[in-house]
Amino acid sequence: MQYDIKNIEPATLLKLYRNMIKSRLIEEKMLILLRQGKISKWFSGIGQEAIAIGVTMALNKEEYILPMHRNLGVFTSREIPLHKLFAQWQGKASGFTKGRDRSFHFGTQDYNIIGMISHLGPQLGVADGIALASKLKTEQKVTAVFTGEGGTSEGDFHEALNVASVWRLPVLFCVENNGYGLSTPTNEQYNCKNIADRGLGYGMESYIVDGNNIMEVYSKVKELAESIRKDPRPVLFEFKTFRMRGHEEASGTKYVPKDLMDLWAKKDPVVNFELFLKERGFLTDEEESGIKQNITNEINTHLTLAFEEEDITPDEIIELNDVYKHFEYESITSLKESKNIRFIDAISEGLKQSMERHAALVIMGQDIAEYGGVFKITEGFVEQFGKERIRNTPICESAIVEVGMGLAIAGIKSVVEMQFADFVSSGFNPVVNYLAKSHYRWGQSADVVLRMPCGGGVAAGPFHSQTNEAWFTKTPGLKVVYPAFPYDAKGLLATAINDPNPVLFFEHKGLYRSIRQEVPSDYYTLPFGKASLIKTGAEVTIISYGAGVHWAMEVLEKNTSIQADLIDLRTLQPLDTQTIYDSVKKTGKAIILQEDSLFGGIASDISALIVEHCFEHLDAPVKRVASMETPIPFAKQLEAQYLAKDRFEAALLALIAY
Ligand SMILES: Cc1ncc(C[n+]2csc(CCOP(=O)(O)OP(=O)(O)O)c2C)c(N)n1
C-alpha cells in the first residue's frame, strides 16, 4: 500500500498508528469476551479502522462527530476512558445511558460525539441541525456524520443531503462502503457505480477515498475540513472498504465469497500501516510491542473496573423521572390590555413574541418565510426576524425534525411547522424514536416544538383533516398540547417553547378563523397539565379538547337545563387527571368527546382511568363519543356523518337519563 506522508509530522503518524492499534486490540478483546459469554453482542469494525480514526483525527475536538455501530475508533480517538465504554456495553450504571441503551447508541456532549439510533438514517439530518447551529453562530466548525452504504438507501440520507446542500451546511457526509449491509451486497442495495456519484445530483462536491489507507483518509478529510470551515458547504465522501467480519458476530460471513475476503485481507489498514512505519524507520519492533503492551494493560485494567461494577438495581422512580428533562415552569402574566382576536391571531402573536424573547429561536417549515405559511401564521416574520431564523424548508419532514434535534444538541430552540398535521407521518420516525427517547436514553433533551395544524370539518379529505394526537400520546417522552381557545393557545405555545422537551402543539384549523376571544396583547405563559373547567354543574362531567369543546358548548347552549361540568383538557400529555377525578366524583357520570376515531384514542385511556380511580362514585358506565372507525372522508355529507359532533347530543342525553 502506498502512503503519502508529505507535510505530516512523525508524531502524527505515530498517533494515527496508536489509535488504530488501540481500536484493533479492543476489537480483538471483545471477540474473546463474546466467545466467553461475557458480552452479549458485538458489531465489528475490524478492517475499517482507518476511516473512523482518520476522520476523527482530522477534526478538532470541539467539532461534533456522529458515528455508527462500527466506528469504535471515533470514541477511542476522542479518548473516552475505556471503562466508561465497557460499562456502557455491559449495561452498567457508569456507562453513558444508565443501562437504558446498548452498544454505541449514546451521545456525550463531553466528547462532542452523538451516537446513532438503531434506524441508521436519522442521524444524518441531526448532523445537518448541528451544522446549522455552527453556521448560525458563525463558529467555523464542521460536523462529520457516518453511514454505511446500506443506510444510504433510506429516505433520511436523501433528505439530509438535500437540505445540507440547499442550506450550504458544513457537514462531512462519510459513507463507509464496506460491501455488505447485513447480508445484502451492494448490487442489491443501489444501482449506480459509486455512491459518490450522487453528489452531483445533490449539487454537492463528492470524493472517493481508499478507506483502508489511513493517510488518504486523514489528509483528504483534513484538507476539506479546513476549506469548509472557511467556506461552509457539505461534502460527500465515499470511503471504499470491506466488512471483514459478520454484520454482528453471531451472523457470520458464509455469504461472502472467499476470494473477496482474501483480497481485502491483504489491504488490512492496521497491518499495512505498521509495516510501512517500520520500513520507513518511524517505528521499531520494541516501540511496537511497547505500544501494544501499554494498550493491552489499559484495556485489562478498565475491563476489570467495568466488570467489578455492580449490576444496576432498577428503581421505577429514577426511570420515570428521566423520561422528560425537568422544566421549572415560569408563570408570566401579561400587564397590557386585551384585544378581541381570532385563534389564528393568538398563535401568530404568541409565536412572534417568543421569537422576540428567545434571541436564537429558529422557525422552520414549508413556505413559511415570504409566503407566510399556508395559514399565514408567520406572515411578516421574515421582515422582522430575517431568513436565517425564519427558514423555508424543502419538503423533507424527516430531515427537518432531525435538524430540530441537531439544533437542540447545539443549544438552539426551534419550532417546526408541519404544513398539515397529517404530514408528520413523513417525519414520524425521528419524532417518536429520536426526539421522544433522547432524554431518557442519554440525557439530551429535544428542545423542539412541532406545530400541527389539524382537524376536520373543513371538507379537506383523508390527508388534510386528521386529528392524529393519539399517535403521540402513546409515546413516552413527548408532550402533547391541544388548545381550544385563543387565550389558551397563546399562553400554552409560549410554555411549549420554553419547555426543553419535545412538544406537539395541535392547532385545530376549524378554530383558526371561527373562534375569537379577549387575549392579552403582551407575552404570557400558561402551565401544562392544568385542564380548564369551562362550565360547572352537578349532573354530568363532559371531558373534551380542541374542537370537541366547542361542539359540547353548542349542545349545552341548546339544552340549558343540563347541569354539566365541562372540562377542556388543554394538554393531553401531561394530563390533568385530578380535575377529571374531582369532577367525576362529584357528578357520578362521565362522557368523553373526541374528534379522532374511537379505538386507541385518548378517550379510551381517560375512560379506563376513571373506572380505575372513581368506580365507587359512578352512577353509569363511562361513555366515549368519537368519530367513525373510517378514514376521514372528503364530501361534506360524508364528513358530517364521520365526525363525532352530531352524535354527541344524543349520547349525552342518554347518559343523563341512565
Ligand atoms: C430502519 C432500519 N432498517 C433495518 C435495520 C436493520 N439493520 C441494522 S444494520 C443493517 C445493515 C446496515 O448496513 P450498512 O448501512 O451498510 O452498515 P454496515 O452494517 O455495513 O456497517 C440493517 C439492515 C435497522 N437497524 N434500521
XYZ file of C-alpha atoms in Angstrom, residues 66 109 114 122-133 136 159-160 163 167 169 360-365 391 393 396-418 427 430-431 434-436 438 442 444-451 499-503:
73
model
C -21.961 11.301 14.638
C -21.559 16.282 24.998
C -23.581 11.972 19.103
C -31.875 9.832 11.218
C -28.505 10.998 12.456
C -27.687 12.349 9.003
C -30.352 15.017 9.451
C -29.279 15.576 13.059
C -25.821 16.394 11.715
C -27.478 19.000 9.485
C -29.010 20.583 12.574
C -25.714 20.717 14.449
C -24.048 22.181 11.374
C -26.830 24.726 11.000
C -26.218 25.796 14.591
C -25.868 30.471 12.683
C -33.365 14.344 2.703
C -30.306 15.157 4.795
C -31.223 20.009 2.971
C -28.667 25.430 3.021
C -24.324 23.408 5.740
C -31.759 32.313 18.920
C -35.138 30.603 18.367
C -35.496 29.314 14.805
C -38.738 28.511 12.971
C -38.644 26.020 10.100
C -41.359 24.873 7.746
C -36.435 29.144 7.338
C -37.554 24.137 4.089
C -38.267 16.923 3.863
C -40.287 16.345 7.055
C -37.878 13.743 8.457
C -34.783 15.815 7.886
C -36.364 18.951 9.332
C -37.446 17.199 12.528
C -33.898 15.839 12.716
C -32.484 19.310 12.126
C -34.561 20.452 15.116
C -32.883 17.716 17.167
C -29.439 18.783 15.972
C -30.158 22.412 16.838
C -31.223 21.284 20.321
C -27.960 19.360 20.736
C -26.153 22.585 19.910
C -28.311 24.571 22.358
C -30.754 26.234 19.947
C -34.534 26.039 20.344
C -36.698 25.506 17.295
C -40.300 25.418 16.175
C -41.146 23.223 13.201
C -44.377 23.941 11.354
C -45.928 20.868 9.788
C -41.288 12.603 9.727
C -37.436 10.942 14.232
C -40.348 12.249 16.337
C -35.223 10.311 18.277
C -36.893 13.317 19.896
C -39.016 11.286 22.287
C -33.123 11.004 23.707
C -28.620 9.681 27.388
C -30.152 15.016 25.829
C -33.475 16.785 25.594
C -35.029 17.701 22.262
C -35.950 21.351 22.611
C -38.326 21.301 19.647
C -41.971 22.322 19.228
C -43.879 20.767 16.344
C -46.842 22.891 15.314
C -40.128 23.785 27.814
C -36.923 21.985 26.762
C -38.817 18.783 25.947
C -40.318 17.893 22.571
C -43.865 19.254 22.364
